[in-house]
C-alpha cells in the first residue's frame, strides 16, 4: 500500500508551476513591492468571486479577524461570541482587541455554532457574533443574522476554511457585516506564505480596514489613528490570482473525494460529517469522529496514511486562556469533539483511489 500524505502542497504548486512562476516574475519585474496593482487586482477578483462589494488584503487570517473587529470598534469591556470548538486564532483576535471571547457550544452534528445556544450568551456587553465555517461547512447564518439584528449586534464570519462554500446557494463572503479569510498555504485558496483578506459590503468598514492595515494612514505620513502594518504582499497576491482561477475546479475534486469517503465509510463504526440541505461545503477537511481515535490514527499511520486532529485542545483548555477560569467539563461538547475528531486525507491532489485505501484501512481497524 502506497503512502498517502494528509495534504500535498508541492503538488498544488507543480500543477500550476508555469503560471505561478510567470506571475511571480511579473510581480518582481514590476519594481513595486508594497500594495499596488497586483494587490488591487486580487482584491477585485476575490470580491467578484465572493459576490461582495469590497475585499481588503491583509497579512494573514488572524490579522483579518483582528482588524475587522477593530474596524467595528470592538475594545476593552466588550464581549464577542465565539465557537467553543475552533482554531485558537478566532479567540486570539478578540483578545487582541482587549475584548473577551464568550464561547458558545456547537451543534455536534455540524460542528458549527448552534444558533439555539447563542441568545443565552448575549449580555449588555456583547458587540459581535463571530461564527466560524469550520472544516469548510457553512455555519447556519440566517438565524445568527436574525439574532444579531434583533439585539443590535454585528456579525463577523471566520471563513478561513471555507473559500467557495455556499450557504443557501450564495457564496460565503457577503452575508455578515464582514468576513475574514486566511490564505495560509494549506487552506483551499492558499498562498506560498502568509496572506489574508476581509470581504464586506459595507464601504465604511472597507475604508477603515484599508487605513488600519496601513499604519492608520490614508495619505503617506499622515496618520489618522494608531494602525498596524498588515498589508497583503503583492507576491502572494500574484500567486493567489493564479490559484483563484482554479479554486472551483479544486473544490470540485474535494467534493468528489468527500462523497467517495461518505459512500465507502457507510458501514464503518465512525460518525461521518453531516451536511444540512442548505449547505454546499468547500470540504477543507473531512472530519470523522471515533471513540477509539488513538488506535485508529496509529493503525493508519502504520499503513502510511497521514491524518491530523483539528483540534486536540479546545481554546478554553489552553494555558493561553487559563485566566478565563474555565475548568475541564465547562464546555463539554467542545471537549468531547476535541477527544474524538480525526481528519482524513483530503485535497485537490489526492488520488481518488486513495479514498478506497483509507476506507479499507478503517474497515479493518
Ligand atoms: C487558519 C485559520 C485562521 C488563521 O489564519 P492565519 O492565516 O494562519 O493567521 C483563523 N481561523 C481559522 C478557523 C483557521 O482555520
Short mmCIF file of C-alpha atoms and ligand atoms in Angstrom, two decimals:
data_model
loop_
_atom_site.label_atom_id
_atom_site.label_comp_id
_atom_site.label_asym_id
_atom_site.label_seq_id
_atom_site.Cartn_x
_atom_site.Cartn_y
_atom_site.Cartn_z
CA UNK A 1 0.00 0.00 0.00
CA UNK A 2 1.41 3.35 -1.03
CA UNK A 3 1.97 6.23 1.31
CA UNK A 4 -0.93 8.69 1.44
CA UNK A 5 0.06 12.13 2.72
CA UNK A 6 -2.52 14.18 4.61
CA UNK A 7 -2.07 17.05 2.13
CA UNK A 8 0.41 17.54 -0.74
CA UNK A 9 1.22 21.25 -1.10
CA UNK A 10 4.05 20.72 -3.56
CA UNK A 11 1.64 19.03 -5.98
CA UNK A 12 -0.54 22.15 -5.88
CA UNK A 13 2.44 24.25 -6.94
CA UNK A 14 3.57 21.81 -9.64
CA UNK A 15 0.14 21.68 -11.31
CA UNK A 16 0.27 25.46 -11.84
CA UNK A 17 4.04 25.91 -11.91
CA UNK A 18 4.33 27.75 -15.23
CA UNK A 19 1.56 30.23 -14.40
CA UNK A 20 2.77 30.78 -10.81
CA UNK A 21 6.39 31.26 -11.88
CA UNK A 22 5.26 33.76 -14.55
CA UNK A 23 3.11 35.66 -12.02
CA UNK A 24 5.98 35.85 -9.50
CA UNK A 25 8.37 37.03 -12.24
CA UNK A 26 5.85 39.66 -13.37
CA UNK A 27 5.44 40.92 -9.82
CA UNK A 28 9.21 41.08 -9.21
CA UNK A 29 9.79 42.73 -12.57
CA UNK A 30 7.28 45.49 -11.78
CA UNK A 31 9.65 47.08 -9.26
CA UNK A 32 6.64 47.68 -6.94
CA UNK A 33 6.76 45.66 -3.71
CA UNK A 34 4.15 47.02 -1.27
CA UNK A 35 0.38 47.06 -2.10
CA UNK A 36 -0.10 48.38 -5.65
CA UNK A 37 -1.74 46.91 -8.75
CA UNK A 38 -1.17 43.19 -8.03
CA UNK A 39 -2.88 43.54 -4.63
CA UNK A 40 -5.69 45.68 -6.06
CA UNK A 41 -6.30 43.22 -8.89
CA UNK A 42 -6.51 40.26 -6.47
CA UNK A 43 -8.82 42.22 -4.16
CA UNK A 44 -11.18 42.97 -7.06
CA UNK A 45 -11.08 39.39 -8.36
CA UNK A 46 -11.67 37.86 -4.92
CA UNK A 47 -14.56 40.25 -4.20
CA UNK A 48 -16.14 39.33 -7.56
CA UNK A 49 -15.65 35.62 -6.78
CA UNK A 50 -17.39 36.01 -3.40
CA UNK A 51 -20.15 38.19 -4.86
CA UNK A 52 -19.32 41.01 -2.44
CA UNK A 53 -18.57 44.71 -2.95
CA UNK A 54 -15.20 45.05 -1.19
CA UNK A 55 -12.15 42.96 -0.39
CA UNK A 56 -9.19 44.27 1.62
CA UNK A 57 -5.98 42.24 1.56
CA UNK A 58 -4.07 41.84 4.84
CA UNK A 59 -1.03 39.91 6.06
CA UNK A 60 -2.77 36.78 7.42
CA UNK A 61 -6.05 35.35 8.68
CA UNK A 62 -5.53 36.30 12.32
CA UNK A 63 -4.97 39.94 11.30
CA UNK A 64 -8.09 39.76 9.09
CA UNK A 65 -10.14 38.79 12.15
CA UNK A 66 -8.40 41.22 14.50
CA UNK A 67 -8.54 44.25 12.18
CA UNK A 68 -12.18 43.52 11.23
CA UNK A 69 -13.08 43.62 14.94
CA UNK A 70 -11.06 46.84 15.34
CA UNK A 71 -12.90 48.32 12.35
CA UNK A 72 -16.11 47.52 14.26
CA UNK A 73 -14.67 49.44 17.24
CA UNK A 74 -14.51 46.36 19.47
CA UNK A 75 -12.36 47.11 22.52
CA UNK A 76 -11.84 46.55 26.25
CA UNK A 77 -15.03 45.69 28.13
CA UNK A 78 -16.71 44.31 25.03
CA UNK A 79 -17.73 40.68 24.53
CA UNK A 80 -17.64 38.69 21.31
CA UNK A 81 -19.49 35.40 20.93
CA UNK A 82 -17.21 32.71 19.51
CA UNK A 83 -17.49 28.94 18.98
CA UNK A 84 -16.13 26.80 21.84
CA UNK A 85 -14.61 24.46 19.20
CA UNK A 86 -12.47 26.44 16.78
CA UNK A 87 -8.87 27.12 15.92
CA UNK A 88 -7.48 29.42 18.61
CA UNK A 89 -6.99 32.30 16.13
CA UNK A 90 -10.72 33.06 16.35
CA UNK A 91 -10.37 33.69 20.10
CA UNK A 92 -6.98 35.43 19.86
CA UNK A 93 -8.38 38.07 17.50
CA UNK A 94 -10.94 39.00 20.17
CA UNK A 95 -8.29 39.07 22.91
CA UNK A 96 -6.01 41.26 20.78
CA UNK A 97 -8.74 43.92 20.86
CA UNK A 98 -8.78 43.76 24.66
CA UNK A 99 -12.27 42.24 24.44
CA UNK A 100 -13.48 38.94 25.94
CA UNK A 101 -14.30 35.83 23.90
CA UNK A 102 -17.58 34.31 25.10
CA UNK A 103 -17.73 30.66 23.97
CA UNK A 104 -20.92 29.04 22.73
CA UNK A 105 -21.13 25.30 22.13
CA UNK A 106 -21.63 23.79 18.66
CA UNK A 107 -24.30 21.62 17.13
CA UNK A 108 -22.29 18.38 17.38
CA UNK A 109 -23.79 17.15 14.07
CA UNK A 110 -22.33 20.03 12.03
CA UNK A 111 -19.50 21.11 14.40
CA UNK A 112 -20.69 24.70 13.82
CA UNK A 113 -22.09 27.31 16.25
CA UNK A 114 -25.55 26.21 17.41
CA UNK A 115 -27.85 29.22 16.83
CA UNK A 116 -30.23 27.95 19.53
CA UNK A 117 -27.50 28.42 22.19
CA UNK A 118 -26.45 31.95 21.25
CA UNK A 119 -29.17 34.04 22.84
CA UNK A 120 -28.36 32.82 26.37
CA UNK A 121 -24.78 34.11 25.91
CA UNK A 122 -25.80 37.65 24.89
CA UNK A 123 -25.22 40.32 27.58
CA UNK A 124 -25.33 44.14 27.51
CA UNK A 125 -21.58 43.99 26.67
CA UNK A 126 -21.96 41.76 23.59
CA UNK A 127 -20.94 43.57 20.40
CA UNK A 128 -20.29 40.90 17.76
CA UNK A 129 -21.24 37.30 16.94
CA UNK A 130 -18.29 35.51 15.32
CA UNK A 131 -19.33 32.23 13.67
CA UNK A 132 -16.69 30.01 12.05
CA UNK A 133 -17.38 27.97 8.91
CA UNK A 134 -15.45 25.07 10.40
CA UNK A 135 -13.92 22.43 8.12
CA UNK A 136 -15.44 24.30 5.11
CA UNK A 137 -19.03 23.67 6.25
CA UNK A 138 -21.05 26.90 6.25
CA UNK A 139 -22.49 27.84 9.63
CA UNK A 140 -26.27 28.34 9.80
CA UNK A 141 -26.14 32.09 9.08
CA UNK A 142 -29.81 33.11 8.76
CA UNK A 143 -30.76 32.60 12.44
CA UNK A 144 -27.43 34.14 13.50
CA UNK A 145 -28.03 37.24 11.35
CA UNK A 146 -31.61 37.48 12.66
CA UNK A 147 -30.41 37.33 16.29
CA UNK A 148 -27.78 39.98 15.56
CA UNK A 149 -30.38 42.31 14.01
CA UNK A 150 -32.73 41.77 16.94
CA UNK A 151 -30.02 42.60 19.52
CA UNK A 152 -28.20 45.35 17.56
CA UNK A 153 -25.03 43.24 17.15
CA UNK A 154 -22.66 42.86 14.23
CA UNK A 155 -21.66 39.60 12.58
CA UNK A 156 -18.07 38.80 11.61
CA UNK A 157 -17.56 35.41 9.95
CA UNK A 158 -14.34 33.41 10.17
CA UNK A 159 -14.18 31.89 6.66
CA UNK A 160 -10.53 30.81 6.88
CA UNK A 161 -11.59 27.25 5.94
CA UNK A 162 -14.49 27.99 3.59
CA UNK A 163 -13.29 29.54 0.31
CA UNK A 164 -16.02 28.83 -2.24
CA UNK A 165 -18.55 27.29 0.20
CA UNK A 166 -22.17 28.25 -0.37
CA UNK A 167 -24.88 28.98 2.21
CA UNK A 168 -28.40 28.66 0.76
CA UNK A 169 -26.99 28.93 -2.76
CA UNK A 170 -24.91 32.06 -2.16
CA UNK A 171 -21.15 32.05 -1.74
CA UNK A 172 -19.81 32.80 1.71
CA UNK A 173 -18.22 36.28 1.78
CA UNK A 174 -21.09 38.78 1.86
CA UNK A 175 -23.67 37.51 4.36
CA UNK A 176 -22.45 39.09 7.59
CA UNK A 177 -21.12 42.61 8.19
CA UNK A 178 -17.61 41.37 7.41
CA UNK A 179 -15.95 38.05 6.56
CA UNK A 180 -12.34 37.22 7.45
CA UNK A 181 -10.20 34.99 5.22
CA UNK A 182 -6.85 33.26 5.58
CA UNK A 183 -4.75 32.23 2.58
CA UNK A 184 -2.32 30.18 4.70
CA UNK A 185 -0.76 27.63 2.29
CA UNK A 186 -2.89 24.69 3.47
CA UNK A 187 -6.25 26.45 3.01
CA UNK A 188 -8.48 25.79 -0.01
CA UNK A 189 -7.16 29.02 -1.54
CA UNK A 190 -3.58 29.06 -0.31
CA UNK A 191 -0.68 31.42 -0.93
CA UNK A 192 3.01 30.44 -0.75
CA UNK A 193 3.38 32.14 2.62
CA UNK A 194 1.09 34.09 4.93
CA UNK A 195 -1.80 36.11 3.49
CA UNK A 196 -5.36 37.11 4.37
CA UNK A 197 -8.30 39.36 3.48
CA UNK A 198 -11.57 40.79 4.75
CA UNK A 199 -14.63 40.98 2.50
CA UNK A 200 -17.61 43.25 3.21
CA UNK A 201 -20.49 45.05 1.53
CA UNK A 202 -20.04 47.96 3.95
CA UNK A 203 -17.95 50.72 2.28
CA UNK A 204 -17.20 52.32 5.68
CA UNK A 205 -15.77 49.09 7.10
CA UNK A 206 -13.71 48.54 3.93
CA UNK A 207 -12.26 52.06 4.10
CA UNK A 208 -11.47 51.71 7.81
CA UNK A 209 -9.70 48.39 7.16
CA UNK A 210 -7.56 49.95 4.42
CA UNK A 211 -6.46 52.57 6.93
CA UNK A 212 -5.92 50.14 9.84
CA UNK A 213 -3.78 47.73 7.78
CA UNK A 214 -1.51 50.59 6.67
CA UNK A 215 -0.35 52.41 9.85
CA UNK A 216 -3.69 54.17 10.29
CA UNK A 217 -2.82 56.25 7.26
CA UNK A 218 -4.79 57.37 4.20
CA UNK A 219 -2.18 59.78 2.92
CA UNK A 220 1.51 58.88 3.28
CA UNK A 221 2.98 60.29 6.56
CA UNK A 222 -0.45 61.48 7.70
CA UNK A 223 -1.78 59.19 10.44
CA UNK A 224 -5.47 59.43 11.31
CA UNK A 225 -5.25 56.77 14.01
CA UNK A 226 -2.83 54.23 15.50
CA UNK A 227 -2.84 51.44 12.95
CA UNK A 228 -0.88 48.29 12.11
CA UNK A 229 1.41 47.11 9.35
CA UNK A 230 -0.65 44.24 7.93
CA UNK A 231 -0.60 44.57 4.17
CA UNK A 232 -1.13 41.75 1.69
CA UNK A 233 2.22 41.05 -0.02
CA UNK A 234 2.00 41.67 -3.81
CA UNK A 235 3.99 38.46 -4.48
CA UNK A 236 1.36 36.50 -2.58
CA UNK A 237 -1.40 38.42 -4.39
CA UNK A 238 0.14 37.46 -7.75
CA UNK A 239 0.16 33.76 -6.76
CA UNK A 240 -3.37 33.97 -5.33
CA UNK A 241 -4.67 35.41 -8.63
CA UNK A 242 -3.42 32.31 -10.43
CA UNK A 243 -4.87 29.95 -7.84
CA UNK A 244 -8.25 31.72 -7.55
CA UNK A 245 -8.95 30.81 -11.20
CA UNK A 246 -8.64 27.12 -10.20
CA UNK A 247 -10.47 27.23 -6.87
CA UNK A 248 -13.81 25.89 -8.15
CA UNK A 249 -12.11 23.03 -10.02
CA UNK A 250 -10.04 22.14 -6.97
CA UNK A 251 -13.05 22.38 -4.66
CA UNK A 252 -14.98 20.07 -7.03
CA UNK A 253 -12.20 17.49 -6.61
CA UNK A 254 -12.52 17.84 -2.82
CA UNK A 255 -16.31 17.34 -3.07
CA UNK A 256 -15.86 14.18 -5.14
CA UNK A 257 -13.41 12.80 -2.55
CA UNK A 258 -15.75 13.70 0.34
CA UNK A 259 -18.67 11.98 -1.39
CA UNK A 260 -16.50 8.94 -2.04
CA UNK A 261 -15.50 8.80 1.65
CA UNK A 262 -19.13 9.05 2.73
CA UNK A 263 -20.09 6.16 0.41
CA UNK A 264 -17.10 3.99 1.31
CA UNK A 265 -17.40 4.51 5.07
CA UNK A 266 -21.17 3.98 5.30
CA UNK A 267 -20.91 0.70 7.23
CA UNK A 268 -17.92 1.62 9.38
CA UNK A 269 -18.24 2.44 13.09
CA UNK A 270 -17.45 6.17 12.74
CA UNK A 271 -19.53 9.34 12.94
CA UNK A 272 -19.37 10.86 9.44
CA UNK A 273 -19.84 14.56 8.55
CA UNK A 274 -23.45 15.79 8.35
CA UNK A 275 -24.29 18.21 5.54
CA UNK A 276 -27.52 20.20 6.02
CA UNK A 277 -29.71 20.60 2.90
CA UNK A 278 -28.84 24.32 2.65
CA UNK A 279 -25.07 23.79 2.74
CA UNK A 280 -22.58 23.38 -0.11
CA UNK A 281 -19.33 22.82 1.82
CA UNK A 282 -15.88 23.64 0.49
CA UNK A 283 -14.59 20.41 2.13
CA UNK A 284 -11.46 21.94 3.59
CA UNK A 285 -11.35 18.90 5.90
CA UNK A 286 -13.16 15.57 6.04
CA UNK A 287 -13.56 15.01 9.77
CA UNK A 288 -14.89 11.80 11.31
CA UNK A 289 -15.49 11.05 14.98
CA UNK A 290 -14.44 7.94 16.86
CA UNK A 291 -14.19 6.92 20.49
CA UNK A 292 -11.08 4.92 19.55
CA UNK A 293 -9.13 7.71 17.93
CA UNK A 294 -5.66 6.92 19.20
CA UNK A 295 -5.73 3.31 17.98
CA UNK A 296 -7.30 4.36 14.67
CA UNK A 297 -4.72 7.06 14.00
CA UNK A 298 -1.87 4.73 14.96
CA UNK A 299 -3.11 1.94 12.67
CA UNK A 300 -3.50 4.36 9.73
CA UNK A 301 0.00 5.73 10.36
CA UNK A 302 1.40 2.18 10.25
CA UNK A 303 -0.19 1.83 6.81
CA UNK A 304 1.40 5.10 5.67
CA UNK A 305 -1.83 7.14 5.83
CA UNK A 306 -1.44 10.64 7.23
CA UNK A 307 -4.18 12.04 9.48
CA UNK A 308 -4.42 15.13 11.68
CA UNK A 309 -6.56 16.32 14.60
CA UNK A 310 -8.42 19.64 14.24
CA UNK A 311 -8.10 20.41 17.11
CA UNK A 312 -6.79 18.34 20.03
CA UNK A 313 -7.20 21.01 22.77
CA UNK A 314 -10.11 23.49 22.71
CA UNK A 315 -9.12 27.15 23.30
CA UNK A 316 -10.60 27.29 26.84
CA UNK A 317 -8.31 24.40 27.89
CA UNK A 318 -5.15 26.05 26.56
CA UNK A 319 -2.75 27.67 29.04
CA UNK A 320 -3.18 30.82 26.92
CA UNK A 321 -6.74 31.08 28.30
CA UNK A 322 -6.14 29.81 31.84
CA UNK A 323 -7.18 33.27 33.12
CA UNK A 324 -10.76 32.71 31.90
CA UNK A 325 -11.01 30.03 34.61
CA UNK A 326 -12.97 27.53 32.51
CA UNK A 327 -12.21 24.11 34.09
CA UNK A 328 -12.49 20.70 32.39
CA UNK A 329 -16.17 19.93 31.83
CA UNK A 330 -17.19 23.58 31.46
CA UNK A 331 -17.68 23.25 27.68
CA UNK A 332 -18.42 19.51 27.40
CA UNK A 333 -19.28 19.41 23.69
CA UNK A 334 -16.05 21.15 22.65
CA UNK A 335 -14.11 18.82 24.93
CA UNK A 336 -15.82 15.69 23.62
CA UNK A 337 -15.31 16.71 19.97
CA UNK A 338 -11.65 17.52 20.68
CA UNK A 339 -11.18 13.98 22.02
CA UNK A 340 -12.94 12.24 19.09
CA UNK A 341 -12.31 14.15 15.83
CA UNK A 342 -9.96 12.77 13.20
CA UNK A 343 -9.25 14.43 9.85
CA UNK A 344 -8.74 12.04 6.93
CA UNK A 345 -6.53 12.94 3.95
CA UNK A 346 -8.30 15.27 1.51
CA UNK A 347 -7.11 17.79 -1.04
CA UNK A 348 -7.19 18.61 -4.75
CA UNK A 349 -4.17 16.41 -5.40
CA UNK A 350 -5.27 13.28 -3.55
CA UNK A 351 -5.81 10.34 -5.94
CA UNK A 352 -9.47 9.15 -5.88
CA UNK A 353 -8.02 5.64 -5.38
CA UNK A 354 -6.57 6.78 -2.04
CA UNK A 355 -10.09 7.09 -0.60
CA UNK A 356 -10.64 3.36 -1.19
CA UNK A 357 -7.35 2.58 0.56
CA UNK A 358 -8.17 4.77 3.56
CA UNK A 359 -11.67 3.28 3.78
CA UNK A 360 -10.32 -0.27 3.61
CA UNK A 361 -7.85 0.51 6.36
CA UNK A 362 -10.63 1.99 8.52
CA UNK A 363 -12.85 -1.04 7.95
CA UNK A 364 -10.08 -3.24 9.35
CA UNK A 365 -9.33 -1.11 12.46
C1 LIG B 1 -6.17 29.23 9.53
C2 LIG B 1 -7.22 29.78 10.41
C3 LIG B 1 -7.13 31.07 10.95
C4 LIG B 1 -5.87 31.89 10.94
O1 LIG B 1 -5.31 32.14 9.71
P1 LIG B 1 -3.74 32.53 9.63
O2 LIG B 1 -3.62 32.99 8.21
O3 LIG B 1 -2.96 31.30 9.91
O4 LIG B 1 -3.49 33.62 10.59
C5 LIG B 1 -8.21 31.57 11.65
N1 LIG B 1 -9.33 30.83 11.83
C6 LIG B 1 -9.43 29.58 11.35
C7 LIG B 1 -10.71 28.84 11.59
C8 LIG B 1 -8.39 29.00 10.63
O5 LIG B 1 -8.53 27.76 10.17
#
